[in-house]
mmCIF file of C-alpha atoms in Angstrom:
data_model
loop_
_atom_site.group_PDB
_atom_site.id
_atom_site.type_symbol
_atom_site.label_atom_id
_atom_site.label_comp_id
_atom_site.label_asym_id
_atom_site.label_seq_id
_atom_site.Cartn_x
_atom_site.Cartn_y
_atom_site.Cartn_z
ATOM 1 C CA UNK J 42 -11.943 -15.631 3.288
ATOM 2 C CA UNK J 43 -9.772 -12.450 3.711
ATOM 3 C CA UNK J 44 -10.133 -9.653 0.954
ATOM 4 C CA UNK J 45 -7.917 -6.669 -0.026
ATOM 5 C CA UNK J 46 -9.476 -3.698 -1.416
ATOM 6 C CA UNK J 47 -6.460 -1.296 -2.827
ATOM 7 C CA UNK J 48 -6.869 2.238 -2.803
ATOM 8 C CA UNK J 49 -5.473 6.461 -3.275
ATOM 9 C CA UNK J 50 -4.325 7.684 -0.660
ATOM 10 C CA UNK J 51 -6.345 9.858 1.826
ATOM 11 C CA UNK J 52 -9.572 7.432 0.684
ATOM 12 C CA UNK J 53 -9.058 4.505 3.129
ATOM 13 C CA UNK J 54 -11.673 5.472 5.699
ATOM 14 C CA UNK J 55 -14.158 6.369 2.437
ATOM 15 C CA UNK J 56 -13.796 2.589 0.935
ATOM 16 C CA UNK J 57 -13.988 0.947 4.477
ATOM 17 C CA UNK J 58 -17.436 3.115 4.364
ATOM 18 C CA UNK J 59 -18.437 1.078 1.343
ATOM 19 C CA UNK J 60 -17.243 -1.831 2.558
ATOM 20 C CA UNK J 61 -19.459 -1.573 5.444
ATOM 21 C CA UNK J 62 -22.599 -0.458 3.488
ATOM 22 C CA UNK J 63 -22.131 -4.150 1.273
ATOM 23 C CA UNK J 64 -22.247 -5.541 4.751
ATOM 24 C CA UNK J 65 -18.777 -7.212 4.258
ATOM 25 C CA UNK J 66 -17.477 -8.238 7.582
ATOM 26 C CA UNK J 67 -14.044 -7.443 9.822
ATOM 27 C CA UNK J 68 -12.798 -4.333 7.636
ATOM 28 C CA UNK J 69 -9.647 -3.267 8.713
ATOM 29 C CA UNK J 70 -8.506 0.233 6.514
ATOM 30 C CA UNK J 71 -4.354 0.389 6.082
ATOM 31 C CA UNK J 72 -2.252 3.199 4.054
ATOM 32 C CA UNK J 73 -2.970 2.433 0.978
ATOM 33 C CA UNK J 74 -5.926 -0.434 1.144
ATOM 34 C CA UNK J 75 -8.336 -1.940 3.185
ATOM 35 C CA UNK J 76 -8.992 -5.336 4.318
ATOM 36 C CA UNK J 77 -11.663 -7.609 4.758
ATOM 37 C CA UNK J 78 -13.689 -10.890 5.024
ATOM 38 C CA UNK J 79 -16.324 -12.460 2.898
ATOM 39 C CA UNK J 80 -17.166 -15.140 0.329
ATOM 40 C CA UNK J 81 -16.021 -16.186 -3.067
ATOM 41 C CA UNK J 82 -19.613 -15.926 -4.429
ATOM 42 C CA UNK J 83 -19.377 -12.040 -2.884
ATOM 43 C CA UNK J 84 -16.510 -11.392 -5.263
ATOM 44 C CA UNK J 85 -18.978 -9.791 -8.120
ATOM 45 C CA UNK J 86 -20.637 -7.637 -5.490
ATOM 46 C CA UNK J 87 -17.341 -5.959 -4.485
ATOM 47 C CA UNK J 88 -16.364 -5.547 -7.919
ATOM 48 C CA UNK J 89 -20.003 -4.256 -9.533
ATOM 49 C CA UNK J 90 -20.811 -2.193 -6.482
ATOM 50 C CA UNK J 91 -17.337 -0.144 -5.209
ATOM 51 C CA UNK J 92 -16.821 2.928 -6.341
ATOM 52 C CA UNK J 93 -13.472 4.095 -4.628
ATOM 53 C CA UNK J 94 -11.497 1.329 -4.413
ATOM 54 C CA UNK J 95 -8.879 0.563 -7.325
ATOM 55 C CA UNK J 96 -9.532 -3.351 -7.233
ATOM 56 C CA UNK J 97 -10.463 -6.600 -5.419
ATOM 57 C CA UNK J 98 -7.932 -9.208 -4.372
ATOM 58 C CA UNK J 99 -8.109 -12.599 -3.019
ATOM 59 C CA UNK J 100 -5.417 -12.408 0.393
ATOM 60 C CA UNK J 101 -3.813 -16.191 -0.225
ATOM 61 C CA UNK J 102 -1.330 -15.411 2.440
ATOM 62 C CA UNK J 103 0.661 -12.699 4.772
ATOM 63 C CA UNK J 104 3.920 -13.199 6.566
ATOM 64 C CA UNK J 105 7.360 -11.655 7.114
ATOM 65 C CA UNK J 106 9.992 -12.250 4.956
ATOM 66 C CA UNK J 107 13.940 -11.421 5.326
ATOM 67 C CA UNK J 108 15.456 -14.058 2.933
ATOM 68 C CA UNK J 109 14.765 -15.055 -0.758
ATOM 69 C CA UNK J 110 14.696 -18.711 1.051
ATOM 70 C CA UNK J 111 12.182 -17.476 4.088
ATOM 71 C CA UNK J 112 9.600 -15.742 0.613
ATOM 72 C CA UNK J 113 9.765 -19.069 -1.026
ATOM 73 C CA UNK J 114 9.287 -21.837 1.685
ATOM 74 C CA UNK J 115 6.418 -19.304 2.788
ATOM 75 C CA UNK J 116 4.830 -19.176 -0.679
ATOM 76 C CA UNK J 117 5.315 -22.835 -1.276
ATOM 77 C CA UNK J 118 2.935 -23.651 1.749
ATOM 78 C CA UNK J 119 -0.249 -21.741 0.484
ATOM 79 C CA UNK J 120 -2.857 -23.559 -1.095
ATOM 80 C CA UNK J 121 -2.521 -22.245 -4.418
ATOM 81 C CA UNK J 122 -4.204 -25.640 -5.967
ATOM 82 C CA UNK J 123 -7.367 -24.100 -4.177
ATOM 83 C CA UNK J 124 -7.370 -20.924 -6.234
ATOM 84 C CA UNK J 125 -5.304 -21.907 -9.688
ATOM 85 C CA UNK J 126 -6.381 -25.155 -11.840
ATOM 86 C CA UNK J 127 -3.874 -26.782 -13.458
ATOM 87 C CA UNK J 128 -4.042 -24.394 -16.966
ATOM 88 C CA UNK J 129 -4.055 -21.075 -15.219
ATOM 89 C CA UNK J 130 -1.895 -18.414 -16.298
ATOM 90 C CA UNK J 131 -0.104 -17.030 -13.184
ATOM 91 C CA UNK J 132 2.079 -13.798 -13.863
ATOM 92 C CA UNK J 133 3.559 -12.115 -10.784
ATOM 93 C CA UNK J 134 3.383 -7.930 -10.234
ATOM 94 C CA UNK J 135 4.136 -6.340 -7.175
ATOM 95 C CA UNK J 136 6.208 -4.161 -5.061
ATOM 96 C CA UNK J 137 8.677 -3.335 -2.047
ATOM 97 C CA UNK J 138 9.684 -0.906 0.406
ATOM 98 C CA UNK J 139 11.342 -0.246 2.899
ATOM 99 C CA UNK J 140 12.140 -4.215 2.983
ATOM 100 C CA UNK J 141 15.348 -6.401 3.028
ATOM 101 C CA UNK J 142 13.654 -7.775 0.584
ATOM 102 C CA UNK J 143 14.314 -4.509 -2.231
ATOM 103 C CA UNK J 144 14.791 -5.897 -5.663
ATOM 104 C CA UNK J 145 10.932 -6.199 -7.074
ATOM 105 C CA UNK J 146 12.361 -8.536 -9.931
ATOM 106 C CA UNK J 147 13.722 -11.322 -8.128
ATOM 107 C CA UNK J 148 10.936 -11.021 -5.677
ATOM 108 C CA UNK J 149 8.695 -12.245 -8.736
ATOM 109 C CA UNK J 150 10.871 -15.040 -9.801
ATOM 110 C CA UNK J 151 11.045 -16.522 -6.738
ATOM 111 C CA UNK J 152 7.536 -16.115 -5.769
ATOM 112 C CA UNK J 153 6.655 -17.753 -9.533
ATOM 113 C CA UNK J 154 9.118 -20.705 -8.582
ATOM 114 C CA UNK J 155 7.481 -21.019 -5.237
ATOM 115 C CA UNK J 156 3.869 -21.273 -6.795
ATOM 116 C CA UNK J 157 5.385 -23.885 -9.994
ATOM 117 C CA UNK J 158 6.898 -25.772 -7.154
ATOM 118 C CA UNK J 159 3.777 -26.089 -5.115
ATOM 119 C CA UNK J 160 1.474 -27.075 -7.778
ATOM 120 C CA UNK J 161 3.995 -29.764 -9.448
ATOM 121 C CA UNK J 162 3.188 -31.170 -6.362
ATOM 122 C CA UNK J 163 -0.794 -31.598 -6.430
ATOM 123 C CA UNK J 164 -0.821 -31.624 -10.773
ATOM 124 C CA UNK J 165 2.068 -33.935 -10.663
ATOM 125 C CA UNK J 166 4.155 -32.241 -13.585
ATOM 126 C CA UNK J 167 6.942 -29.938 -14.070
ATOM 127 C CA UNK J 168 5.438 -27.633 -16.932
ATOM 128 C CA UNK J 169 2.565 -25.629 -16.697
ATOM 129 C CA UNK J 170 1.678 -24.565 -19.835
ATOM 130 C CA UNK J 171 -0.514 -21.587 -18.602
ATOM 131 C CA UNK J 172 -3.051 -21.012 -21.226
ATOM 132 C CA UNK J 173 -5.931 -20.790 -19.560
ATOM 133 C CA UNK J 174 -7.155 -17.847 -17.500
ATOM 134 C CA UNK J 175 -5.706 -15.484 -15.828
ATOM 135 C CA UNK J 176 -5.157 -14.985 -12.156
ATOM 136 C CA UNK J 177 -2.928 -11.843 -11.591
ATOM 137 C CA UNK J 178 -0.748 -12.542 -8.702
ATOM 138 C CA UNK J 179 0.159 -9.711 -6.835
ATOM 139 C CA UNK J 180 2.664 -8.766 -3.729
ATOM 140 C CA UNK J 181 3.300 -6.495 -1.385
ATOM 141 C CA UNK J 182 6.083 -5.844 0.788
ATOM 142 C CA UNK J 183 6.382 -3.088 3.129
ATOM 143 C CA UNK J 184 8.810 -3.322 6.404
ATOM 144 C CA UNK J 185 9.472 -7.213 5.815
ATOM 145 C CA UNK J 186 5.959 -7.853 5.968
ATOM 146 C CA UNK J 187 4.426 -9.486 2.739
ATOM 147 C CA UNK J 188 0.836 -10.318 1.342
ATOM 148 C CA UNK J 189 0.251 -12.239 -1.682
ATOM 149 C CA UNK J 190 -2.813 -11.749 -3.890
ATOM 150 C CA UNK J 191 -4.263 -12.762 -6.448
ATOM 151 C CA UNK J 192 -6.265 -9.861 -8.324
ATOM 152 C CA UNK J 193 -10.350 -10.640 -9.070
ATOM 153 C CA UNK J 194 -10.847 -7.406 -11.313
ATOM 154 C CA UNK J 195 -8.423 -6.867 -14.302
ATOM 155 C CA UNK J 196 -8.614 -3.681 -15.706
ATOM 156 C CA UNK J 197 -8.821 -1.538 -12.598
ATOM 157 C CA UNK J 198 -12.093 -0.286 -11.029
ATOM 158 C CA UNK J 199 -11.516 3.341 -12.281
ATOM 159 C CA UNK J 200 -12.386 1.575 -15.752
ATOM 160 C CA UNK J 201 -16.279 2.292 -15.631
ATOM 161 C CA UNK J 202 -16.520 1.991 -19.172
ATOM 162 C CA UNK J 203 -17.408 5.942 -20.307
ATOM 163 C CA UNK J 204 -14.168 7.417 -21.039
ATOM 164 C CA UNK J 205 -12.720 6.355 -23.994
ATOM 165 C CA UNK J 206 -11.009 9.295 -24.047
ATOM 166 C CA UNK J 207 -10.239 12.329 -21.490
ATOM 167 C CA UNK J 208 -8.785 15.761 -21.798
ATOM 168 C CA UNK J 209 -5.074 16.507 -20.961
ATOM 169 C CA UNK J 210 -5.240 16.526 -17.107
ATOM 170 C CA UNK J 211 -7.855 14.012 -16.104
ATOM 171 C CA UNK J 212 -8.822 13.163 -12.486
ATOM 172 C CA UNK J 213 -9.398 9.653 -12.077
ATOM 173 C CA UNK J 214 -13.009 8.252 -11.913
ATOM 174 C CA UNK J 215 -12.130 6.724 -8.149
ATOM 175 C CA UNK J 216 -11.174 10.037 -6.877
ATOM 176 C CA UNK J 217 -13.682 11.846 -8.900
ATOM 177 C CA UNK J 218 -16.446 9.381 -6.865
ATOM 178 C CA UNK J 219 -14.617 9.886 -3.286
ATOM 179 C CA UNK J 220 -14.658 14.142 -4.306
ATOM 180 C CA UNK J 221 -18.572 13.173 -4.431
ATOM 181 C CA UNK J 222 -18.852 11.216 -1.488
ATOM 182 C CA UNK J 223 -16.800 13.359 0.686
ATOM 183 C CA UNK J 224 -19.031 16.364 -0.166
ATOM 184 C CA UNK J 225 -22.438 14.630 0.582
ATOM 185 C CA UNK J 226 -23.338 14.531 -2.688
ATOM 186 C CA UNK J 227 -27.570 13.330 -2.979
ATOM 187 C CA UNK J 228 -30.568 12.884 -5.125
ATOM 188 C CA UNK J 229 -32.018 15.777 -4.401
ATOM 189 C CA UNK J 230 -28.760 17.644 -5.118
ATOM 190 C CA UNK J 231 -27.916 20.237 -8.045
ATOM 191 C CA UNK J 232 -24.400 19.323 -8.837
ATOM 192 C CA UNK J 233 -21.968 22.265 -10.380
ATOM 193 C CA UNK J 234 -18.261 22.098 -12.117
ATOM 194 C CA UNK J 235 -17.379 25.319 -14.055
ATOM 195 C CA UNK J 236 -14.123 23.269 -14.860
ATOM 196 C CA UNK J 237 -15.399 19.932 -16.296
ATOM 197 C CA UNK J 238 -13.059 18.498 -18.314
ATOM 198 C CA UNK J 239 -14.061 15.015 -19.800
ATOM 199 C CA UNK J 240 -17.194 15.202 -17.140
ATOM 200 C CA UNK J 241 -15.715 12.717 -14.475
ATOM 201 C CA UNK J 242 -16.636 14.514 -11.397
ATOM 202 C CA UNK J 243 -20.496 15.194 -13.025
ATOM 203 C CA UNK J 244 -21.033 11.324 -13.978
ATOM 204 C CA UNK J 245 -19.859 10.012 -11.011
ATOM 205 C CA UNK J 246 -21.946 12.559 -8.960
ATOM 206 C CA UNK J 247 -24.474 11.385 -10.912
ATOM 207 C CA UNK J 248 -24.116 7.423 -10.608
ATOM 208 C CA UNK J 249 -23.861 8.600 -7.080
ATOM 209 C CA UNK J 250 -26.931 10.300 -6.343
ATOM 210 C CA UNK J 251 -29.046 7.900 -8.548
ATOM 211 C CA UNK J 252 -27.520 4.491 -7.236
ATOM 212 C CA UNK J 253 -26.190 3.434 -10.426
ATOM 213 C CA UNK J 254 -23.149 0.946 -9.545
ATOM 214 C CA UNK J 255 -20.181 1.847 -11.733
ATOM 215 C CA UNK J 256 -19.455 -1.720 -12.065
ATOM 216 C CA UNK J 257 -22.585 -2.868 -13.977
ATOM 217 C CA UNK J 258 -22.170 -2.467 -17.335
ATOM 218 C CA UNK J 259 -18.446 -4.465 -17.475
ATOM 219 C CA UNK J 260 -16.590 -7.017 -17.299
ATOM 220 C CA UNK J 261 -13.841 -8.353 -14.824
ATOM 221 C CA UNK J 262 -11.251 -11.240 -15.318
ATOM 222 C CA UNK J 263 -12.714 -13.215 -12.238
ATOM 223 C CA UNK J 264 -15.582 -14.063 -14.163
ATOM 224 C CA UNK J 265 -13.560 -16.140 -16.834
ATOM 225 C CA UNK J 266 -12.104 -18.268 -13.856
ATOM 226 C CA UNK J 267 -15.472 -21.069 -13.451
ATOM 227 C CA UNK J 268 -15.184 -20.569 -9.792
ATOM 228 C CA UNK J 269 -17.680 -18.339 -9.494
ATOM 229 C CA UNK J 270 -21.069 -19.428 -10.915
ATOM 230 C CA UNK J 271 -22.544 -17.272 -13.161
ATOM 231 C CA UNK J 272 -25.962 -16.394 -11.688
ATOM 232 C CA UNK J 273 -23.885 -15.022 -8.823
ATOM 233 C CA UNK J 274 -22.698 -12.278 -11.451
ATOM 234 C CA UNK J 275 -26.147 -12.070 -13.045
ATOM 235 C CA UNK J 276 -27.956 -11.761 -9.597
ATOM 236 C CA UNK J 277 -25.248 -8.981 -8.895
ATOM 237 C CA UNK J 278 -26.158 -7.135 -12.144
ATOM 238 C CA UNK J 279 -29.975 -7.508 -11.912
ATOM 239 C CA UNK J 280 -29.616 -5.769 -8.216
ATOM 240 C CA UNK J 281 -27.823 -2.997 -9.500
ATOM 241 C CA UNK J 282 -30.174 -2.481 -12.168
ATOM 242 C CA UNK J 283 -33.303 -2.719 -9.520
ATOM 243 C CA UNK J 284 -31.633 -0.365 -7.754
ATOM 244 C CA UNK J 285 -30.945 2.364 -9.830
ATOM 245 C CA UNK J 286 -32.993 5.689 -8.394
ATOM 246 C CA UNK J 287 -35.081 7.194 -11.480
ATOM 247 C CA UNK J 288 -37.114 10.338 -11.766
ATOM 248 C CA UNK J 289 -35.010 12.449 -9.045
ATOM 249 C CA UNK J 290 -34.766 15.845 -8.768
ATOM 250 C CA UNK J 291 -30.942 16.091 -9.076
ATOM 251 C CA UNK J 292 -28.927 17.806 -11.790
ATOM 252 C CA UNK J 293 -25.887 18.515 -12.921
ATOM 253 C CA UNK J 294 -24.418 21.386 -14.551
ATOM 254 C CA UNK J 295 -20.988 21.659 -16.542
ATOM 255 C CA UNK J 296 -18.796 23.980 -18.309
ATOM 256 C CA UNK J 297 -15.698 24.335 -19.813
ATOM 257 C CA UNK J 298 -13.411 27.465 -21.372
ATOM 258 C CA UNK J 299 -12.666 24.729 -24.098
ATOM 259 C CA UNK J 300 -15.451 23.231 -26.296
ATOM 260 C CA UNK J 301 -14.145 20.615 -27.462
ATOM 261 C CA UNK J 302 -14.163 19.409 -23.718
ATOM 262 C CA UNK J 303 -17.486 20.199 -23.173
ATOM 263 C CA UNK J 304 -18.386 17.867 -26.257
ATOM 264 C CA UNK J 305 -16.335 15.188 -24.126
ATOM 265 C CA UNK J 306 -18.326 15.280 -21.459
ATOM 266 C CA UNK J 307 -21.377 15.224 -23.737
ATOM 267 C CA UNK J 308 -19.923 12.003 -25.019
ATOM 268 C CA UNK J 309 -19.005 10.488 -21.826
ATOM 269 C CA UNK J 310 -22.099 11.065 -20.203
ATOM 270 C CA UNK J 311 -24.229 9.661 -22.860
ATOM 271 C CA UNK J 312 -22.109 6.642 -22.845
ATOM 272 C CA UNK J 313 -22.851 6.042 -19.315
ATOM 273 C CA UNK J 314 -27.002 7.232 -20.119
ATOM 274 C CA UNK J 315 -26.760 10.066 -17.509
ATOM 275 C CA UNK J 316 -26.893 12.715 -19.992
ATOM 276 C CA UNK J 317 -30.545 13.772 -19.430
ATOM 277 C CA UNK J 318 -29.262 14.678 -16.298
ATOM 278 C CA UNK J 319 -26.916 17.262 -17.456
ATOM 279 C CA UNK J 320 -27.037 20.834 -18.705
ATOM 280 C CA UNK J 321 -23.774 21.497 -20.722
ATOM 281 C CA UNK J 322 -22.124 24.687 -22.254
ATOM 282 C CA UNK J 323 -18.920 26.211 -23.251
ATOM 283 C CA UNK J 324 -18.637 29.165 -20.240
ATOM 284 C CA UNK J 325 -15.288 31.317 -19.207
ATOM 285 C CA UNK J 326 -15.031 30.727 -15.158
ATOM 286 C CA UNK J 327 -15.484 34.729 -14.828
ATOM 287 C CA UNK J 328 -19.204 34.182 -16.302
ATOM 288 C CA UNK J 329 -20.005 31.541 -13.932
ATOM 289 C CA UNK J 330 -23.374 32.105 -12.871
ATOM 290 C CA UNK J 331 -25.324 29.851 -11.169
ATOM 291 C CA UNK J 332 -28.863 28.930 -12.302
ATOM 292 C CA UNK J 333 -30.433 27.220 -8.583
ATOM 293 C CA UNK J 334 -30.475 28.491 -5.612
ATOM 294 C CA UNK J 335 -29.146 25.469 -4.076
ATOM 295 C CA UNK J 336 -25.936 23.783 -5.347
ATOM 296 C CA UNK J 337 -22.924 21.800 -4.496
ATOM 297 C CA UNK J 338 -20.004 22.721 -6.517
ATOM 298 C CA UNK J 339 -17.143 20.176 -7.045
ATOM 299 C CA UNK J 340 -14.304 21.035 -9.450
ATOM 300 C CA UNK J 341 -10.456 19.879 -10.120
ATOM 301 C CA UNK J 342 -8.854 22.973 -11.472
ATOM 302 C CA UNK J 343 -6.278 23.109 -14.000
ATOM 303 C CA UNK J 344 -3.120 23.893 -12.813
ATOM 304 C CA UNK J 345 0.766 23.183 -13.344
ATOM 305 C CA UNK J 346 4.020 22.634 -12.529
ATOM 306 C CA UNK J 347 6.131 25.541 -14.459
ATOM 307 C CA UNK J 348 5.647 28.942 -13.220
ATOM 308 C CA UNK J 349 3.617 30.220 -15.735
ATOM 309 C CA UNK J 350 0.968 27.576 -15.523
ATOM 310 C CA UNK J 351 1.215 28.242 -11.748
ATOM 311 C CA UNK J 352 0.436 31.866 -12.195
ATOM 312 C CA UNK J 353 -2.415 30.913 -14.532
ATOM 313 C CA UNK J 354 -3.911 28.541 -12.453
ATOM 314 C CA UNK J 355 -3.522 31.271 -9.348
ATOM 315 C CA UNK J 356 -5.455 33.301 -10.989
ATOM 316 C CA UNK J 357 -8.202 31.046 -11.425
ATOM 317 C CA UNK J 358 -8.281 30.740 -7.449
ATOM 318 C CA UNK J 359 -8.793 34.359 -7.275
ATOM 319 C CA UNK J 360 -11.300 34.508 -9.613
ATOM 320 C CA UNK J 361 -13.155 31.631 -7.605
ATOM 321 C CA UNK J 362 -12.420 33.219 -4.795
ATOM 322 C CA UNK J 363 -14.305 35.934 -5.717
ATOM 323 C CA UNK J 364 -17.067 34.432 -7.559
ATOM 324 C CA UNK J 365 -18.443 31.489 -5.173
ATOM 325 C CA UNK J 366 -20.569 33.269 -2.683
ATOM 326 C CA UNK J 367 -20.579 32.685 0.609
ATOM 327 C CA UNK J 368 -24.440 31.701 0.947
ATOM 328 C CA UNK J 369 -27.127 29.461 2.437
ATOM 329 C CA UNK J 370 -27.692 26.211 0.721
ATOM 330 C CA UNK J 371 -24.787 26.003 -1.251
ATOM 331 C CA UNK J 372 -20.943 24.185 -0.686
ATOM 332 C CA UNK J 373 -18.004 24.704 -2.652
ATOM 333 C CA UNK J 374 -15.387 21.917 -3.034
ATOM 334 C CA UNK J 375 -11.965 22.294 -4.252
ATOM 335 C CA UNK J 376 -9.028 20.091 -5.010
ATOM 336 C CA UNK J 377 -5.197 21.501 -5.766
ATOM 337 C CA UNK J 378 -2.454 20.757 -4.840
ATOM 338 C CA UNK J 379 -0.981 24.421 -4.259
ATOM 339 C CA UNK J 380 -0.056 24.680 -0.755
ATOM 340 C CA UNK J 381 -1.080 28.579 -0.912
ATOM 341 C CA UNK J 382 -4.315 27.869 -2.253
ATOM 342 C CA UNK J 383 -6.265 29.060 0.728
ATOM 343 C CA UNK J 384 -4.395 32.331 0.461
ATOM 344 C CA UNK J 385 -4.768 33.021 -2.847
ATOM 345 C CA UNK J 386 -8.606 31.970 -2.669
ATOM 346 C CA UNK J 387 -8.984 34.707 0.093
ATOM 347 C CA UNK J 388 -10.695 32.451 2.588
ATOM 348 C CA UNK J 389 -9.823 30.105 4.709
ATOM 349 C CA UNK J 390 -11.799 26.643 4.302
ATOM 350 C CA UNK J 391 -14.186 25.057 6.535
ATOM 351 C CA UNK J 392 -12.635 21.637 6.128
ATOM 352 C CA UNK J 393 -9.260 20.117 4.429
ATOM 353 C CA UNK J 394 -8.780 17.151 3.496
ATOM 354 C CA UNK J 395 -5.007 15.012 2.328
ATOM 355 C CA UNK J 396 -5.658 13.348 -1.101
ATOM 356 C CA UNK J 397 -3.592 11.796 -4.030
ATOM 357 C CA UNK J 398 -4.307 12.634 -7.800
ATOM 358 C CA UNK J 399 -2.768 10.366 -9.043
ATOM 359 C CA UNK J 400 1.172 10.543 -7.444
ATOM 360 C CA UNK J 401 0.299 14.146 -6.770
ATOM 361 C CA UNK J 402 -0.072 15.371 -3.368
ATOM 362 C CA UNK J 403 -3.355 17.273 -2.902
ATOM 363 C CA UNK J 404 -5.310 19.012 -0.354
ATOM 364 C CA UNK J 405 -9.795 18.865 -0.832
ATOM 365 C CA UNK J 406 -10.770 22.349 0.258
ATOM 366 C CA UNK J 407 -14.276 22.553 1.309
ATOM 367 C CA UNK J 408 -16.366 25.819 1.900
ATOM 368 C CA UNK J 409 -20.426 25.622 3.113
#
């Protein structure tokens, strides 16, 4: 049974990495997502256990498409009495670019008609009253090429369950969790961000380093469906909880210019029960001063789009610059998405790497 895992840009490689480690089989990473096979009963490990990828979707079917008559008589043929009952709700969402195919809203109603007409045929009525649960479809088209989904997570992955709220600039928990994977973040670890915001980047580096599955503590629209038996979610839950790493030596500390931030992260952090982990305190960047000798540093400094945030935030780099020693044992990891960065830093980066924040184009600038 073929799987689609969508995810930011510039993480593809990170999520097929994940994919693997679940020991899901013939993962195949695209622009944007990554594909693979397993089983319906596997559907709460993908969801409990990934931490990068946006969501899980079911792949019902992939073909190419030039004509509103070519998507229907495609849909039509898929064995959507398989995956819907006869009271499922059924919306349509999706996309298209680059396509013959361009206008996303009669791409829906035809793909809707397709489904109604294929089901009338195994339910044996007209009307589907749809009050039951919900299966999300969702499409893609890109070049004439279509897949059609239907979504296993509801609320998106990102939605761990600790941030109620976040300060003005947030950096999503997905990217926050590929920032910590792409700097090697471990248990034995002392985790640093001088600019921490609603404490994404510190509780995911923490759930990281300790094993604790970001999925585990909610809920996902899959399990309303009766498909799935419910000890396969329990079973999924219990592992995560075995698995959670206690009593290691990592730690993570945070600070903010703004206080009331720093209480956010307090919040967050609690909510999530890594707060023991933490040391917290409202700090300027030009006082940062490390308290380890070891330490990987991960931050997502402010910055802006008019010219005085731009100067603001360039003088932050400086300041960095500046600051972050060039030492043994420690690695400093940066995401902006100033193309000068480097040359306002002072130093030229050991590694680079393309990511999205959001729709914004970024580069991950990594010094060690």
């Amino acid at each position: 049974m073929k799987f689609c895992a969508p995810c930011l840009l510039g993480t593809e490689g990170l999520v097929a990495e994940e994919l693997k480690e679940l020991e899901f089989q013939h993962i195949t990473a695209e622009n944007g997502r990554v594909l693979f096979d397993t089983s319906i009963e596997q559907i709460p490990r993908a969801n409990i256990c990934l931490r990068i990828a946006e969501r899980v979707l079911i792949v019902v079917g992939q073909f190419r498409a030039e004509s509103f008559e070519n998507l229907f008589e495609s849909v039509k043929v898929l064995p959507w009495s398989d995956y819907l009952p006869k009271n499922a709700a059924f919306p349509v969402k999706g996309w298209s670019l680059n396509s013959k195919l361009h206008s996303v809203p009669d791409c829906q109603k035809i793909i809707k008609k397709a489904i109604v007409t294929s089901l009338s045929g195994v339910y044996g009525v007209n009307w589907f009253e749809e009050d039951g649960p919900i299966f999300q479809i969702q499409f893609s088209i890109l070049k004439d090429a279509v897949t059609v989904m239907i979504d296993t997570t509801g609320a998106g992955l990102h939605k761990r369950g600790y941030r109620a709220q976040s300060n003005e600039a947030p950096i999503k928990e997905t990217l926050a969790a590929a920032l910590c994977k792409i700097a090697r973040v471990r248990d034995y670890h002392t985790l640093y961000d001088p600019f921490c915001g609603s404490g994404t980047i510190l509780i995911e580096g923490a759930m990281l380093a300790n094993n604790i599955m970001p999925g585990y503590r909610r809920g996902f629209v899959s399990e309303q469906w009766g498909q799935i038996p419910t000890e396969a979610w329990q079973r999924e839950r219990t592992r995560a909880l075995d698995e959670i790493k206690h009593n290691t030596p990592f730690r993570a500390f945070g600070s903010d210019i703004d206080a009331c931030a720093v209480e956010l992260t307090h919040s967050n952090a609690v909510k999530f029960g890594v707060r023991k982990l933490m040391t917290l305190q409202r700090a300027d960047i030009r006082d940062f001063a490390p308290q380890t000798e070891k330490g990987t540093l991960i931050t997502n400094p402010p910055y802006g789009e008019r010219m005085a945030d731009m100067q603001t935030a360039r003088s932050l780099y400086r300041t960095m610059g500046k600051l972050f020693a060039d030492k043994r044992g420690w690695s400093y990891n940066i995401i902006s998405p100033d193309e000068e960065f480097e040359k306002i830093y002072g130093t030229k980066a050991r590694k680079r790497r393309k990511l999205y924040n959001g729709m914004i184009k970024c580069t991950y600038y990594s010094y060690f």
